[in-house]
Amino acid sequence: MLEEQKEPPTQGGAIRPIRSFEDCLPEIEIIIENKRKDWTFKASVMCDFDDVKSVIMVHIWRKWYLYNQDKPLGGWVATIVKHQFHNILRDSYRDNLFSINLFMDVYSHSF
């Protein structure tokens, strides 16, 4: 659900334009790339980082309307990246655990 467009934030009486996702894309990509080492450490072979990066970029795009442009972009994006890393890892472990349990159930009943 999208909320109404807010009035542009003011600073010292001047109206600051609202930055679009596309305007901030290069900065967002740099922040995500800087977090690559955290992903490699946690997941080494589970998923390709380019796939993870795509998921994160879509998530940031979908949540862009929540970004408070009075605050720095870096901290907001870094928090989203961290949470998405955890979500993707959790879902991946859950899917793998489900697959292993299903295999064990089928395998044990085959005898």
PDB file of C-alpha atoms in Angstrom:
ATOM      1  CA  MET A   1       0.000   0.000   0.000  1.00  0.00           C
ATOM      2  CA  LEU A   2       1.552   3.279  -1.088  1.00  0.00           C
ATOM      3  CA  GLU A   3       1.189   6.303   1.075  1.00  0.00           C
ATOM      4  CA  GLU A   4       0.530   9.743  -0.316  1.00  0.00           C
ATOM      5  CA  GLN A   5       3.445  11.747  -1.670  1.00  0.00           C
ATOM      6  CA  LYS A   6       4.901  13.805   1.150  1.00  0.00           C
ATOM      7  CA  GLU A   7       5.788  17.448   0.801  1.00  0.00           C
ATOM      8  CA  PRO A   8       9.470  17.924   0.014  1.00  0.00           C
ATOM      9  CA  PRO A   9      11.540  18.286   3.186  1.00  0.00           C
ATOM     10  CA  THR A  10      12.833  21.749   3.916  1.00  0.00           C
ATOM     11  CA  GLN A  11      16.194  22.706   5.284  1.00  0.00           C
ATOM     12  CA  GLY A  12      16.836  26.284   6.266  1.00  0.00           C
ATOM     13  CA  GLY A  13      13.695  27.419   4.464  1.00  0.00           C
ATOM     14  CA  ALA A  14      14.787  25.966   1.098  1.00  0.00           C
ATOM     15  CA  ILE A  15      12.803  23.129  -0.440  1.00  0.00           C
ATOM     16  CA  ARG A  16      14.909  20.061  -1.156  1.00  0.00           C
ATOM     17  CA  PRO A  17      13.797  17.910  -4.059  1.00  0.00           C
ATOM     18  CA  ILE A  18      12.828  14.323  -3.312  1.00  0.00           C
ATOM     19  CA  ARG A  19      15.437  11.955  -4.698  1.00  0.00           C
ATOM     20  CA  SER A  20      14.146   9.053  -6.718  1.00  0.00           C
ATOM     21  CA  PHE A  21      15.357   5.484  -6.478  1.00  0.00           C
ATOM     22  CA  GLU A  22      16.944   5.826  -9.914  1.00  0.00           C
ATOM     23  CA  ASP A  23      18.890   8.912  -8.798  1.00  0.00           C
ATOM     24  CA  CYS A  24      20.354   6.988  -5.861  1.00  0.00           C
ATOM     25  CA  LEU A  25      21.010   3.741  -7.740  1.00  0.00           C
ATOM     26  CA  PRO A  26      24.815   4.169  -8.097  1.00  0.00           C
ATOM     27  CA  GLU A  27      25.161   4.900  -4.377  1.00  0.00           C
ATOM     28  CA  ILE A  28      22.933   1.940  -3.473  1.00  0.00           C
ATOM     29  CA  GLU A  29      24.974  -0.422  -5.647  1.00  0.00           C
ATOM     30  CA  ILE A  30      28.214   0.713  -3.977  1.00  0.00           C
ATOM     31  CA  ILE A  31      26.752   0.114  -0.510  1.00  0.00           C
ATOM     32  CA  ILE A  32      25.570  -3.375  -1.492  1.00  0.00           C
ATOM     33  CA  GLU A  33      28.949  -4.218  -3.051  1.00  0.00           C
ATOM     34  CA  ASN A  34      30.671  -3.133   0.172  1.00  0.00           C
ATOM     35  CA  LYS A  35      28.586  -5.735   2.018  1.00  0.00           C
ATOM     36  CA  ARG A  36      29.678  -8.554  -0.320  1.00  0.00           C
ATOM     37  CA  LYS A  37      32.302  -9.783   2.175  1.00  0.00           C
ATOM     38  CA  ASP A  38      29.605 -10.300   4.808  1.00  0.00           C
ATOM     39  CA  TRP A  39      27.627 -12.486   2.412  1.00  0.00           C
ATOM     40  CA  THR A  40      30.673 -14.483   1.319  1.00  0.00           C
ATOM     41  CA  PHE A  41      31.558 -15.158   4.945  1.00  0.00           C
ATOM     42  CA  LYS A  42      28.053 -16.357   5.868  1.00  0.00           C
ATOM     43  CA  ALA A  43      26.940 -18.237   2.801  1.00  0.00           C
ATOM     44  CA  SER A  44      30.008 -19.052   0.722  1.00  0.00           C
ATOM     45  CA  VAL A  45      28.367 -21.524  -1.685  1.00  0.00           C
ATOM     46  CA  MET A  46      24.654 -21.340  -0.909  1.00  0.00           C
ATOM     47  CA  CYS A  47      23.723 -18.614  -3.406  1.00  0.00           C
ATOM     48  CA  ASP A  48      25.406 -16.520  -6.016  1.00  0.00           C
ATOM     49  CA  PHE A  49      25.922 -12.953  -4.788  1.00  0.00           C
ATOM     50  CA  ASP A  50      24.509 -11.508  -8.024  1.00  0.00           C
ATOM     51  CA  ASP A  51      21.209 -13.264  -7.324  1.00  0.00           C
ATOM     52  CA  VAL A  52      21.223 -11.986  -3.765  1.00  0.00           C
ATOM     53  CA  LYS A  53      22.032  -8.479  -4.989  1.00  0.00           C
ATOM     54  CA  SER A  54      19.054  -8.593  -7.362  1.00  0.00           C
ATOM     55  CA  VAL A  55      16.716  -9.637  -4.548  1.00  0.00           C
ATOM     56  CA  ILE A  56      18.014  -6.816  -2.357  1.00  0.00           C
ATOM     57  CA  MET A  57      17.703  -4.210  -5.127  1.00  0.00           C
ATOM     58  CA  VAL A  58      14.075  -5.177  -5.745  1.00  0.00           C
ATOM     59  CA  HIS A  59      13.359  -5.051  -2.015  1.00  0.00           C
ATOM     60  CA  ILE A  60      14.879  -1.564  -1.710  1.00  0.00           C
ATOM     61  CA  TRP A  61      12.899  -0.396  -4.740  1.00  0.00           C
ATOM     62  CA  ARG A  62       9.659  -1.723  -3.223  1.00  0.00           C
ATOM     63  CA  LYS A  63      10.378  -0.044   0.135  1.00  0.00           C
ATOM     64  CA  TRP A  64      11.645   3.249  -1.323  1.00  0.00           C
ATOM     65  CA  TYR A  65       8.546   5.163  -0.214  1.00  0.00           C
ATOM     66  CA  LEU A  66       9.508   4.403   3.415  1.00  0.00           C
ATOM     67  CA  TYR A  67      12.917   6.069   3.121  1.00  0.00           C
ATOM     68  CA  ASN A  68      13.128   9.290   5.180  1.00  0.00           C
ATOM     69  CA  GLN A  69      15.168  11.561   2.948  1.00  0.00           C
ATOM     70  CA  ASP A  70      16.152  13.761   5.881  1.00  0.00           C
ATOM     71  CA  LYS A  71      18.451  10.941   7.003  1.00  0.00           C
ATOM     72  CA  PRO A  72      21.524   9.483   5.270  1.00  0.00           C
ATOM     73  CA  LEU A  73      20.890   6.850   2.629  1.00  0.00           C
ATOM     74  CA  GLY A  74      23.854   4.668   3.607  1.00  0.00           C
ATOM     75  CA  GLY A  75      22.553   3.604   6.999  1.00  0.00           C
ATOM     76  CA  TRP A  76      19.079   2.833   5.689  1.00  0.00           C
ATOM     77  CA  VAL A  77      20.387   0.709   2.804  1.00  0.00           C
ATOM     78  CA  ALA A  78      22.962  -1.065   5.016  1.00  0.00           C
ATOM     79  CA  THR A  79      20.207  -2.061   7.448  1.00  0.00           C
ATOM     80  CA  ILE A  80      18.047  -3.433   4.645  1.00  0.00           C
ATOM     81  CA  VAL A  81      21.010  -5.378   3.219  1.00  0.00           C
ATOM     82  CA  LYS A  82      21.776  -6.898   6.617  1.00  0.00           C
ATOM     83  CA  HIS A  83      18.171  -7.933   7.192  1.00  0.00           C
ATOM     84  CA  GLN A  84      17.836  -9.364   3.688  1.00  0.00           C
ATOM     85  CA  PHE A  85      21.018 -11.405   4.170  1.00  0.00           C
ATOM     86  CA  HIS A  86      19.480 -12.927   7.286  1.00  0.00           C
ATOM     87  CA  ASN A  87      16.124 -13.524   5.571  1.00  0.00           C
ATOM     88  CA  ILE A  88      17.696 -15.207   2.552  1.00  0.00           C
ATOM     89  CA  LEU A  89      19.935 -17.401   4.716  1.00  0.00           C
ATOM     90  CA  ARG A  90      17.033 -18.364   6.971  1.00  0.00           C
ATOM     91  CA  ASP A  91      14.819 -19.254   4.020  1.00  0.00           C
ATOM     92  CA  SER A  92      17.631 -21.174   2.355  1.00  0.00           C
ATOM     93  CA  TYR A  93      18.355 -23.221   5.483  1.00  0.00           C
ATOM     94  CA  ARG A  94      14.642 -23.866   5.944  1.00  0.00           C
ATOM     95  CA  ASP A  95      14.260 -25.043   2.346  1.00  0.00           C
ATOM     96  CA  ASN A  96      17.328 -27.283   2.599  1.00  0.00           C
ATOM     97  CA  LEU A  97      16.191 -28.730   5.910  1.00  0.00           C
ATOM     98  CA  PHE A  98      12.737 -29.428   4.460  1.00  0.00           C
ATOM     99  CA  SER A  99      14.302 -31.156   1.433  1.00  0.00           C
ATOM    100  CA  ILE A 100      16.556 -33.295   3.616  1.00  0.00           C
ATOM    101  CA  ASN A 101      13.676 -34.284   5.919  1.00  0.00           C
ATOM    102  CA  LEU A 102      11.461 -35.143   2.958  1.00  0.00           C
ATOM    103  CA  PHE A 103      14.234 -37.260   1.443  1.00  0.00           C
ATOM    104  CA  MET A 104      14.805 -39.042   4.755  1.00  0.00           C
ATOM    105  CA  ASP A 105      11.072 -39.766   5.107  1.00  0.00           C
ATOM    106  CA  VAL A 106      10.848 -41.212   1.604  1.00  0.00           C
ATOM    107  CA  TYR A 107      14.112 -43.106   1.975  1.00  0.00           C
ATOM    108  CA  SER A 108      13.181 -44.626   5.350  1.00  0.00           C
ATOM    109  CA  HIS A 109       9.782 -45.821   4.068  1.00  0.00           C
ATOM    110  CA  SER A 110      11.261 -47.484   1.037  1.00  0.00           C
ATOM    111  CA  PHE A 111      12.643 -50.417   3.061  1.00  0.00           C
TER     112      PHE A 111
END
